[in-house]
Structures are given as structure tokens and as C-alpha cells.
Short mmCIF file of C-alpha atoms in Angstrom, two decimals:
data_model
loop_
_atom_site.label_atom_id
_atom_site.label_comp_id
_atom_site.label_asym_id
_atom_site.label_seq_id
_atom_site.Cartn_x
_atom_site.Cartn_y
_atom_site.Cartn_z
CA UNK A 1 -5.40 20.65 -95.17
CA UNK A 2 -8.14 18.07 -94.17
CA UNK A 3 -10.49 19.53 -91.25
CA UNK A 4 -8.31 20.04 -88.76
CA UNK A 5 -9.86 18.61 -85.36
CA UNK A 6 -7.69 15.70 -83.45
CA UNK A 7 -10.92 14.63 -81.72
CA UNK A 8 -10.99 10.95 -81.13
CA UNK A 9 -7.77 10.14 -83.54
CA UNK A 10 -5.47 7.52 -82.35
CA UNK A 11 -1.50 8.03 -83.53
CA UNK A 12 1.50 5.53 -82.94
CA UNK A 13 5.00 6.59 -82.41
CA UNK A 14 7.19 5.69 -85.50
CA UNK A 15 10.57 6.99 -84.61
CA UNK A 16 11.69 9.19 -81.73
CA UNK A 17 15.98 10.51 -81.24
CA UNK A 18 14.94 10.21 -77.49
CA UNK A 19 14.59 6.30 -77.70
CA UNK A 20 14.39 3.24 -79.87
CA UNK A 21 10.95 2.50 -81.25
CA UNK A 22 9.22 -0.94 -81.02
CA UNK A 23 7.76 -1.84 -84.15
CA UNK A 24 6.01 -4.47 -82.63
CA UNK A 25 4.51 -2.46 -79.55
CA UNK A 26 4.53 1.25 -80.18
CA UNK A 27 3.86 3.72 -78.03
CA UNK A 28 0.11 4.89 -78.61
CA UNK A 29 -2.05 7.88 -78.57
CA UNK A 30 -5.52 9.05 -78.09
CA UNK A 31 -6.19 12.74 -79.05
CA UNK A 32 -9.24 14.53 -77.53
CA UNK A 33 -10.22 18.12 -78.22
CA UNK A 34 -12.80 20.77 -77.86
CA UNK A 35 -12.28 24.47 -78.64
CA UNK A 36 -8.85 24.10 -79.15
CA UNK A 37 -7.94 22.37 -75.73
CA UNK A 38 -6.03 19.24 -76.69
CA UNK A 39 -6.18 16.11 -73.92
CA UNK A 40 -5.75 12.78 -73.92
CA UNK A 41 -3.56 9.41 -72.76
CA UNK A 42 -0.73 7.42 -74.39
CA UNK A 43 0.40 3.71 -73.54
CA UNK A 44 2.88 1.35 -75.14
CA UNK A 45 6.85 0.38 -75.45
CA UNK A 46 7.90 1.49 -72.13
CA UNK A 47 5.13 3.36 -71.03
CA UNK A 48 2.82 1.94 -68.70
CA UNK A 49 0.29 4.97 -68.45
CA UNK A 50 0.65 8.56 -69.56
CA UNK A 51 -1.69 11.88 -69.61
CA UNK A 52 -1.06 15.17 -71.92
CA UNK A 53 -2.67 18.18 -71.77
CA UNK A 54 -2.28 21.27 -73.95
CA UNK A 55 -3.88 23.71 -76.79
CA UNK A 56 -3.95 23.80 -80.33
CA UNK A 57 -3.38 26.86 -82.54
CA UNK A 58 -3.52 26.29 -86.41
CA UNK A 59 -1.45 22.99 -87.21
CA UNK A 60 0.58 23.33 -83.85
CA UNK A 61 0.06 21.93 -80.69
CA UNK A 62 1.67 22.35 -77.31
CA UNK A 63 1.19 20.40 -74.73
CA UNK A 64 2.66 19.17 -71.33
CA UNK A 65 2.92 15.42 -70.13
CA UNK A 66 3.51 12.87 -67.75
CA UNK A 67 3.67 9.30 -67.58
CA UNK A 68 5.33 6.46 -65.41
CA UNK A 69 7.65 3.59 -67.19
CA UNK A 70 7.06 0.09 -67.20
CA UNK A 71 9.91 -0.53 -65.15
CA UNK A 72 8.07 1.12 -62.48
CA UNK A 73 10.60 4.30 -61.98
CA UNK A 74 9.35 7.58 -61.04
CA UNK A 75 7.18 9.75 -63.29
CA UNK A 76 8.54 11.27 -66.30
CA UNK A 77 7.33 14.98 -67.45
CA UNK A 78 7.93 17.38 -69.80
CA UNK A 79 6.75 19.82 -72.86
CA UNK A 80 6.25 19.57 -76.21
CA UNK A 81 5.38 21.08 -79.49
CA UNK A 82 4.08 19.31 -82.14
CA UNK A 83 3.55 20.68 -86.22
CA UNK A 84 0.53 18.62 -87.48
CA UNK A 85 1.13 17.92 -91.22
CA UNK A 86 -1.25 15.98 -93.52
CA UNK A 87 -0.83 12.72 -95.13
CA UNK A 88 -1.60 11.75 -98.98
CA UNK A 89 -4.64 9.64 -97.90
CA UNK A 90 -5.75 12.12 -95.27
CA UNK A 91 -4.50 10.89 -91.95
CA UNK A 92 -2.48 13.30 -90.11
CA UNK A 93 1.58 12.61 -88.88
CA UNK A 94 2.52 14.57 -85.47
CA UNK A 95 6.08 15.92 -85.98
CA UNK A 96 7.42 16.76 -82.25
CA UNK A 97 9.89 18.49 -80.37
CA UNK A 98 9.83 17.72 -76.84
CA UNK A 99 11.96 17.81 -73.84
CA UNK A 100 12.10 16.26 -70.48
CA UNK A 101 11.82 18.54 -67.11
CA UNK A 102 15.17 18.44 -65.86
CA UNK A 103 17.09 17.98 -69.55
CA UNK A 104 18.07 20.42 -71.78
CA UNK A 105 18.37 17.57 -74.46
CA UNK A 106 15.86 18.74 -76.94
CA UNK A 107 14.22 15.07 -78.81
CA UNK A 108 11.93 14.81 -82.20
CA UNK A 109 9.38 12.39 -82.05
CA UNK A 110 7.12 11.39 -85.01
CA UNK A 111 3.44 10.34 -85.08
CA UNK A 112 1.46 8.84 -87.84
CA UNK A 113 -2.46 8.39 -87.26
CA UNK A 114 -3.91 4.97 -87.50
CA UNK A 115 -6.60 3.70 -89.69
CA UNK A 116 -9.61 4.52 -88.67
#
């Protein structure tokens, strides 16, 4: 695998079984980390603002998040775990598992890394 550190990499959300996916205006993500500690913020389709915090062991990551909608309803949390797997031209994809406090629903998610 390519040098594993998420530091500064940007992913957009290309298909999730929790929700429909807007080409057009994905929900985006900004990966920070340092010794493992995984942090960062996430924006896009119907999120207006959203924070995750979490740790990174290997090519897994588990974090917990919050963020409010767009339509300006009360904050949405949960936990998730994500498997980092490589791409062909060495950009990472995030496949996810997550569920929302309060559902037992578990959802997949799936990140790909944009161009730098």
C-alpha cells in the first residue's frame, strides 16, 4: 500500500445505502492526522457543516461524527468504521460502515480521494 497517512487528503462521497448521492454536489471531506488521531470536517449534498473525530490503526479508521443538515434540523451523530483500500493510480477509496445514534440501521458509505 502507498504511505499510509490521510493528512491533508480531501475524499467525496460516491455512493452511500443511507441516502442518494449528488453527483453534482457531493458530500466532501478533509482528513487531518497526526500519530494516528484522525480529525477533520465534511460539507456538501445535505450537509451544511460537519466535524469527525477518531483514530487510525493499520488501513482502518474509526471515528465519531456530527453534523447539522441543510434543512436546518437538529444535529445528526453517529460512529463509523472505515477500511482504507488503495487505488490503481495511488489515491485512496474510504469503504464505511456507519450508523446513526439512535438507529440500529447499519449504512455503507464509499469515499474516493480527489486529485490532488
Amino acid at each position: 500500500m502507498t504511505q499510509l497517512n490521510l493528512d491533508g487528503r480531501r475524499f467525496a462521497m460516491v455512493s452511500s445505502t443511507a441516502s442518494r448521492v449528488d453527483p453534482d454536489s457531493p458530500t466532501r471531506f478533509l482528513y487531518q492526522e497526526a500519530d494516528g488521531v484522525i480529525w477533520g470536517s465534511y460539507d456538501g449534498d445535505t450537509v451544511a457543516h460537519g466535524r469527525f473525530v477518531g483514530t487510525r490503526r493499520h488501513d482502518e479508521i474509526e471515528l465519531s461524527y456530527v453534523h447539522v443538515t441543510k434543512d436546518g434540523g437538529s444535529p445528526v451523530a453517529g460512529r463509523s468504521t472505515s477500511r482504507i483500500e488503495p487505488l490503481p493510480d495511488g489515491r485512496f477509496r474510504l469503504v464505511e460502515e456507519f450508523q446513526f445514534d439512535g438507529d440500529d440501521t447499519p449504512q455503507v458509505s464509499v469515499c474516493e480521494e480527489l486529485p490532488a
